[in-house]
Short mmCIF file of C-alpha atoms in Angstrom, two decimals:
data_model
loop_
_atom_site.label_atom_id
_atom_site.label_comp_id
_atom_site.label_asym_id
_atom_site.label_seq_id
_atom_site.Cartn_x
_atom_site.Cartn_y
_atom_site.Cartn_z
CA MET A 100 23.21 -75.75 -125.64
CA LYS A 101 26.18 -73.43 -125.26
CA LYS A 102 24.09 -70.35 -126.13
CA LYS A 103 21.37 -71.49 -123.75
CA GLY A 104 23.93 -71.82 -120.94
CA ILE A 105 25.25 -68.32 -121.62
CA ALA A 106 21.72 -66.91 -121.54
CA ILE A 107 20.96 -68.60 -118.22
CA THR A 108 24.22 -67.26 -116.80
CA MET A 109 23.39 -63.72 -117.97
CA ILE A 110 19.90 -63.89 -116.50
CA GLY A 111 21.33 -65.13 -113.20
CA PHE A 112 23.84 -62.30 -113.23
CA LEU A 113 21.14 -59.67 -113.88
CA ILE A 114 18.90 -61.05 -111.15
CA GLY A 115 21.80 -61.05 -108.70
CA PHE A 116 22.75 -57.51 -109.69
CA MET A 117 19.18 -56.22 -109.21
CA VAL A 118 18.81 -57.97 -105.84
CA GLY A 119 22.12 -56.49 -104.77
CA MET A 120 21.03 -52.99 -105.78
CA VAL A 121 17.79 -53.32 -103.81
CA PHE A 122 19.75 -54.53 -100.78
CA MET A 123 22.27 -51.71 -101.02
CA THR A 124 19.58 -49.03 -101.23
CA SER A 125 17.40 -50.41 -98.45
CA PRO A 126 17.06 -48.20 -95.33
CA ALA A 127 19.19 -50.55 -93.29
CA ARG A 128 22.11 -50.03 -95.72
CA ALA A 129 21.61 -46.40 -96.75
CA GLN A 130 22.51 -45.14 -93.27
CA ILE A 131 23.01 -41.51 -92.34
CA LYS A 132 25.76 -41.28 -89.76
CA LEU A 133 25.70 -38.55 -87.11
CA THR A 134 28.35 -37.89 -84.48
CA TYR A 135 27.19 -36.56 -81.10
CA ALA A 136 29.70 -35.07 -78.62
CA ASN A 137 29.14 -34.49 -74.90
CA PHE A 138 31.44 -33.32 -72.13
CA PRO A 139 30.54 -34.93 -68.75
CA PRO A 140 31.22 -38.56 -67.81
CA ALA A 141 29.03 -41.22 -69.43
CA PRO A 142 26.99 -42.13 -66.30
CA THR A 143 25.80 -38.53 -65.70
CA PHE A 144 22.36 -37.40 -66.83
CA PRO A 145 23.41 -35.25 -69.84
CA CYS A 146 25.03 -38.36 -71.34
CA VAL A 147 22.19 -40.66 -70.30
CA GLN A 148 19.79 -38.41 -72.20
CA MET A 149 22.20 -38.46 -75.18
CA GLU A 150 22.06 -42.26 -75.31
CA ARG A 151 18.27 -42.17 -75.05
CA TRP A 152 18.09 -39.66 -77.95
CA LYS A 153 20.39 -41.89 -80.05
CA THR A 154 18.19 -44.93 -79.36
CA GLU A 155 14.98 -43.08 -80.21
CA VAL A 156 16.30 -41.57 -83.43
CA GLU A 157 17.64 -44.90 -84.66
CA LYS A 158 14.38 -46.63 -83.76
CA ARG A 159 12.08 -43.98 -85.23
CA THR A 160 14.03 -43.88 -88.50
CA ALA A 161 14.03 -47.70 -88.69
CA GLY A 162 17.81 -47.77 -88.79
CA LYS A 163 18.15 -45.12 -91.47
CA VAL A 164 20.15 -42.96 -89.05
CA LYS A 165 23.11 -44.20 -87.04
CA VAL A 166 24.33 -42.02 -84.16
CA GLU A 167 27.85 -42.34 -82.76
CA THR A 168 28.14 -40.86 -79.26
CA TYR A 169 31.25 -39.41 -77.62
CA PRO A 170 30.80 -38.76 -73.86
CA GLY A 171 33.33 -37.47 -71.36
CA GLY A 172 34.96 -34.86 -73.62
CA THR A 173 36.42 -37.53 -75.90
CA LEU A 174 35.61 -35.44 -78.99
CA LEU A 175 34.79 -31.93 -77.72
CA HIS A 176 34.82 -30.27 -74.31
CA ALA A 177 32.21 -27.97 -72.74
CA LYS A 178 33.98 -24.73 -73.66
CA ASN A 179 34.75 -25.60 -77.31
CA MET A 180 31.51 -27.46 -78.01
CA PHE A 181 29.71 -24.66 -79.86
CA ASP A 182 32.71 -23.81 -82.05
CA GLY A 183 33.42 -27.50 -82.65
CA VAL A 184 29.88 -28.22 -83.85
CA ALA A 185 29.89 -25.08 -86.02
CA ALA A 186 33.16 -26.27 -87.59
CA GLY A 187 31.83 -29.81 -88.13
CA THR A 188 34.15 -31.59 -85.69
CA ALA A 189 30.95 -33.15 -84.39
CA ASP A 190 27.56 -33.08 -86.08
CA ILE A 191 25.76 -32.63 -82.75
CA GLY A 192 26.96 -31.34 -79.39
CA CYS A 193 25.61 -30.84 -75.90
CA THR A 194 26.94 -28.09 -73.64
CA CYS A 195 25.89 -25.41 -71.14
CA PRO A 196 25.14 -21.85 -72.27
CA SER A 197 25.40 -21.12 -68.52
CA TYR A 198 29.17 -21.58 -68.86
CA PHE A 199 29.37 -18.53 -71.15
CA PRO A 200 28.25 -15.52 -69.03
CA GLY A 201 26.73 -12.72 -71.09
CA MET A 202 26.76 -14.64 -74.37
CA PHE A 203 23.27 -16.17 -74.16
CA PRO A 204 21.05 -13.45 -72.62
CA VAL A 205 17.70 -15.10 -73.45
CA VAL A 206 18.75 -18.43 -71.96
CA GLU A 207 20.20 -16.68 -68.90
CA ALA A 208 16.68 -15.70 -67.82
CA ILE A 209 16.10 -19.35 -66.92
CA ASP A 210 19.31 -19.47 -64.86
CA LEU A 211 18.27 -16.60 -62.57
CA PRO A 212 17.32 -17.36 -58.94
CA LEU A 213 13.63 -17.98 -59.60
CA GLY A 214 12.91 -20.91 -57.29
CA TRP A 215 12.35 -23.57 -59.95
CA PRO A 216 10.56 -26.56 -58.39
CA ASN A 217 12.11 -29.28 -60.57
CA ALA A 218 13.93 -29.98 -63.84
CA LYS A 219 10.77 -30.84 -65.81
CA VAL A 220 9.29 -27.39 -65.28
CA ALA A 221 12.54 -25.55 -65.97
CA SER A 222 13.36 -27.65 -69.05
CA LEU A 223 9.99 -27.04 -70.73
CA ALA A 224 10.14 -23.33 -69.92
CA LEU A 225 13.63 -23.15 -71.40
CA LEU A 226 12.62 -24.91 -74.61
CA ASP A 227 9.54 -22.70 -75.00
CA ILE A 228 11.44 -19.47 -74.41
CA VAL A 229 14.13 -20.41 -76.93
CA ASN A 230 11.53 -21.41 -79.53
CA LYS A 231 9.67 -18.13 -79.02
CA TYR A 232 12.56 -15.66 -79.00
CA LYS A 233 14.90 -17.60 -81.33
CA PRO A 234 18.12 -16.15 -79.87
CA LYS A 235 20.48 -14.86 -82.56
CA GLU A 236 23.44 -16.47 -80.79
CA LEU A 237 21.92 -19.88 -81.64
CA GLU A 238 21.04 -19.02 -85.25
CA ARG A 239 24.12 -20.74 -86.65
CA PHE A 240 22.84 -24.07 -85.30
CA LYS A 241 19.79 -26.26 -85.46
CA VAL A 242 18.52 -26.51 -81.87
CA ILE A 243 17.78 -30.19 -81.25
CA THR A 244 16.48 -29.83 -77.68
CA MET A 245 17.02 -27.92 -74.45
CA PHE A 246 16.88 -29.02 -70.83
CA THR A 247 18.16 -28.09 -67.38
CA CYS A 248 19.57 -29.81 -64.36
CA PRO A 249 17.35 -30.00 -61.26
CA PRO A 250 17.38 -26.97 -58.93
CA ALA A 251 20.70 -26.35 -57.19
CA ASN A 252 20.92 -26.82 -53.44
CA ILE A 253 23.70 -26.89 -50.86
CA MET A 254 25.91 -29.86 -50.02
CA SER A 255 28.28 -29.02 -47.17
CA MET A 256 30.53 -30.26 -44.38
CA LYS A 257 28.47 -28.39 -41.77
CA PRO A 258 24.76 -27.63 -41.55
CA ILE A 259 23.70 -24.51 -43.47
CA LEU A 260 20.51 -23.29 -41.83
CA SER A 261 20.68 -19.52 -42.33
CA LEU A 262 22.35 -16.73 -44.28
CA GLU A 263 24.72 -16.31 -41.35
CA ASP A 264 25.95 -19.89 -41.76
CA LEU A 265 26.94 -19.09 -45.34
CA LYS A 266 29.09 -16.05 -44.56
CA GLY A 267 32.63 -16.63 -45.81
CA TYR A 268 32.01 -20.37 -46.26
CA GLU A 269 33.94 -21.86 -49.20
CA LEU A 270 31.54 -23.47 -51.68
CA ARG A 271 32.06 -24.51 -55.27
CA ALA A 272 29.71 -23.20 -57.93
CA ALA A 273 29.89 -22.46 -61.64
CA GLY A 274 28.48 -19.77 -63.92
CA THR A 275 25.44 -18.02 -62.50
CA GLY A 276 25.78 -20.04 -59.31
CA ALA A 277 29.03 -18.29 -58.37
CA LYS A 278 27.35 -14.87 -58.59
CA ILE A 279 24.45 -16.12 -56.46
CA LEU A 280 26.79 -17.40 -53.76
CA GLU A 281 28.70 -14.12 -53.69
CA LEU A 282 25.47 -12.18 -53.14
CA LEU A 283 24.54 -14.56 -50.33
CA GLY A 284 27.89 -13.94 -48.63
CA SER A 285 29.60 -17.25 -49.35
CA ALA A 286 33.21 -17.48 -50.53
CA ALA A 287 32.37 -18.80 -54.00
CA ILE A 288 35.06 -20.84 -55.73
CA GLY A 289 34.73 -21.71 -59.40
CA MET A 290 36.13 -24.97 -60.74
CA PRO A 291 35.10 -27.84 -63.03
CA MET A 292 32.96 -30.49 -61.36
CA THR A 293 35.64 -33.09 -62.04
CA ASP A 294 38.05 -31.17 -59.77
CA VAL A 295 35.66 -31.03 -56.82
CA PRO A 296 36.42 -34.46 -55.24
CA GLU A 297 40.09 -33.57 -54.78
CA ALA A 298 39.20 -30.05 -53.61
CA LEU A 299 36.88 -31.50 -50.96
CA GLN A 300 39.53 -33.95 -49.77
CA LYS A 301 42.12 -31.18 -49.45
CA GLY A 302 39.69 -28.73 -47.83
CA VAL A 303 39.99 -26.21 -50.66
CA VAL A 304 36.18 -26.13 -50.65
CA LYS A 305 33.85 -27.12 -47.82
CA GLY A 306 31.01 -28.07 -50.10
CA LEU A 307 29.24 -27.10 -53.27
CA VAL A 308 26.02 -25.78 -54.73
CA SER A 309 24.61 -27.95 -57.51
CA SER A 310 21.74 -30.25 -58.31
CA LEU A 311 21.73 -33.11 -55.85
CA GLU A 312 22.18 -36.10 -58.17
CA VAL A 313 25.95 -35.45 -57.87
CA MET A 314 25.78 -36.70 -54.29
CA LYS A 315 25.72 -40.19 -55.80
CA ASP A 316 27.14 -39.70 -59.30
CA PHE A 317 30.36 -38.12 -57.97
CA LYS A 318 30.17 -39.73 -54.50
CA PHE A 319 30.11 -36.28 -52.86
CA ALA A 320 28.04 -37.77 -50.04
CA GLU A 321 31.29 -39.18 -48.65
CA TRP A 322 32.51 -35.66 -47.80
CA THR A 323 29.38 -33.49 -47.67
CA ARG A 324 27.19 -35.06 -45.01
CA HIS A 325 24.77 -32.11 -44.76
CA VAL A 326 22.27 -31.03 -47.43
CA THR A 327 20.06 -27.94 -47.40
CA SER A 328 17.50 -29.23 -49.84
CA ASN A 329 14.77 -26.66 -50.49
CA VAL A 330 16.36 -23.33 -51.42
CA ASN A 331 16.34 -24.21 -55.16
CA LEU A 332 18.75 -21.40 -55.99
CA PHE A 333 19.16 -21.86 -59.74
CA VAL A 334 19.27 -24.33 -62.60
CA VAL A 335 21.96 -24.84 -65.23
CA SER A 336 20.76 -24.77 -68.82
CA PHE A 337 21.88 -27.26 -71.47
CA ALA A 338 21.62 -26.91 -75.23
CA VAL A 339 21.84 -29.71 -77.77
CA VAL A 340 22.68 -28.23 -81.17
CA MET A 341 23.42 -29.57 -84.66
CA ASN A 342 25.72 -28.25 -87.37
CA LYS A 343 23.45 -26.17 -89.63
CA ALA A 344 24.80 -27.55 -92.92
CA LYS A 345 24.43 -31.12 -91.65
CA TRP A 346 20.84 -30.40 -90.64
CA GLU A 347 19.95 -28.87 -93.99
CA ALA A 348 21.38 -31.91 -95.80
CA LEU A 349 19.10 -34.35 -93.97
CA PRO A 350 16.03 -35.75 -95.78
CA ALA A 351 12.63 -34.41 -94.74
CA ASP A 352 11.54 -37.61 -92.98
CA VAL A 353 14.62 -37.60 -90.74
CA LYS A 354 14.16 -33.90 -89.94
CA LYS A 355 10.58 -34.64 -88.86
CA VAL A 356 11.72 -37.42 -86.53
CA ILE A 357 14.26 -35.11 -84.90
CA ASP A 358 11.79 -32.21 -84.61
CA ASP A 359 9.10 -34.48 -83.16
CA LEU A 360 11.57 -35.69 -80.56
CA SER A 361 12.60 -32.22 -79.30
CA ARG A 362 9.90 -31.63 -76.69
CA ASP A 363 9.62 -35.30 -75.79
CA GLN A 364 13.35 -35.34 -75.04
CA ALA A 365 13.13 -32.28 -72.77
CA ILE A 366 10.33 -33.87 -70.74
CA TRP A 367 12.06 -37.26 -70.61
CA THR A 368 15.34 -35.71 -69.42
CA GLY A 369 13.63 -33.61 -66.75
CA ARG A 370 11.68 -36.61 -65.47
CA TYR A 371 14.75 -38.86 -65.50
CA VAL A 372 16.99 -36.49 -63.58
CA ASP A 373 14.31 -35.46 -61.06
CA ASN A 374 13.82 -39.13 -60.24
CA HIS A 375 17.59 -39.61 -60.13
CA VAL A 376 17.86 -36.87 -57.47
CA LYS A 377 15.41 -38.75 -55.27
CA GLU A 378 17.34 -41.97 -55.78
CA ALA A 379 20.67 -40.25 -55.09
CA MET A 380 19.43 -38.70 -51.85
CA GLU A 381 18.02 -42.00 -50.58
CA TRP A 382 21.36 -43.63 -51.39
CA SER A 383 23.25 -40.82 -49.62
CA LYS A 384 21.16 -41.09 -46.46
CA LYS A 385 21.45 -44.86 -46.37
CA THR A 386 25.15 -45.13 -47.30
CA TYR A 387 26.64 -42.11 -45.51
CA ASN A 388 23.92 -41.06 -43.06
CA VAL A 389 23.60 -37.70 -44.81
CA GLN A 390 21.43 -35.22 -42.89
CA VAL A 391 18.85 -33.23 -44.87
CA TYR A 392 17.50 -29.83 -43.77
CA GLU A 393 14.69 -27.66 -45.07
CA LEU A 394 14.65 -23.92 -44.42
CA SER A 395 11.49 -22.17 -43.28
CA PRO A 396 9.58 -20.05 -45.80
CA LYS A 397 10.63 -16.97 -43.82
CA GLU A 398 14.32 -17.86 -44.09
CA ILE A 399 14.03 -18.63 -47.81
CA ALA A 400 12.38 -15.23 -48.32
CA ARG A 401 15.44 -13.63 -46.67
CA TRP A 402 17.72 -15.36 -49.17
CA TYR A 403 15.68 -14.33 -52.18
CA SER A 404 15.41 -10.70 -51.05
CA VAL A 405 19.22 -10.60 -51.06
CA LEU A 406 19.22 -12.05 -54.59
CA LYS A 407 16.72 -9.61 -56.12
CA PRO A 408 19.44 -7.21 -57.35
CA MET A 409 20.67 -9.99 -59.62
CA THR A 410 17.36 -10.05 -61.49
CA ASP A 411 17.29 -6.25 -61.63
CA LYS A 412 20.79 -6.23 -63.12
CA TYR A 413 19.77 -8.84 -65.69
CA VAL A 414 16.91 -6.63 -66.89
CA LYS A 415 19.18 -3.58 -67.15
CA ASP A 416 22.01 -5.40 -68.94
CA VAL A 417 19.81 -7.30 -71.39
CA GLU A 418 17.70 -4.27 -72.30
CA ALA A 419 20.97 -2.43 -73.01
CA LYS A 420 21.57 -5.08 -75.68
CA GLY A 421 18.26 -4.20 -77.32
CA LEU A 422 16.37 -7.24 -76.05
CA PRO A 423 12.96 -7.16 -74.29
CA ALA A 424 14.25 -8.39 -70.91
CA LYS A 425 11.06 -7.57 -68.98
CA ALA A 426 8.90 -9.41 -71.49
CA ILE A 427 11.26 -12.38 -71.43
CA LEU A 428 11.10 -12.56 -67.62
CA GLU A 429 7.31 -12.20 -67.67
CA ASP A 430 7.10 -15.11 -70.11
CA VAL A 431 9.46 -17.18 -67.99
CA THR A 432 7.35 -16.51 -64.88
CA LYS A 433 4.13 -17.48 -66.69
CA LEU A 434 5.73 -20.66 -68.03
CA LYS A 435 6.97 -21.54 -64.55
CA GLU A 436 3.44 -21.17 -63.17
CA LYS A 437 1.92 -23.12 -66.07
CA TYR A 438 4.29 -26.09 -65.92
CA SER A 439 4.39 -26.17 -62.13
CA LYS A 440 0.68 -27.05 -62.24
CA GLU A 441 1.32 -29.79 -64.80
CA TYR A 442 4.44 -31.18 -63.11
CA PRO A 443 4.19 -30.33 -59.39
CA ASP A 444 6.72 -32.97 -58.36
#
């Protein structure tokens, strides 16, 4: 009886051990953890798309991957994002190549004043151009996805209806946008977006040039009651990149999920933020009686004729680096035409 009891105990122990091993190696337990850093506040669209990507990856891998997100610069900031991801401070990071003038010449083609109609078109063109030319400055990363903000327009304390209205007028812009404003005659002032509310209150700037969702997200409608909405001066490009060693260590099925999500994420982000602009402008008009103006085609043509030297300089500078700038711009133009037909609004 004693031996029989010992045998039963041993069998029970083995069964329990085997069940435990199965449980521990199930997908739900064998999680791959990824950290994802972002720099703007959590409610803004770059962080909204981050949370959507996290949800999709976790769902599509059936819980095999767990993504921890860090919005608002809590892990890495915009300017140290690339170096931080390369060093492994975060596995994944989102930042703006537009914030690094001259360092991302292929991406900069998208940021030129090309009259992008919406974020969907610009985001898909950006992703395609990066996938085609595979910029060497991004070689140390795995590119997860690319997207842009909606086209930048003017939010101001007075109506801006002509080039003459812009002359000497203090407007905030960043990156390529500051160069565009200078060419147009505005007194461009560079500063982080988070500093703009105080600058508006103190009169340091009289407005800004950016995509219009910030009218609601940052409550700029309280100070800038006039919007010139159809000049579409530029977009700001965003890159989501992963540490190369972390990427290479992932199993093939997880890599496929992430690759399959790349284009889908660009489209989703463009659609989300384009819709958010419409929502933000309706809110601004209703809450603060914001006035919206559209320039005539003739006036817009005046603005873009002034900006042409910027594109000419881009071609000269980028070709001096040994890159096919004209071919890149031709591809960008074709992609803009192609996706504008697919996503006209």
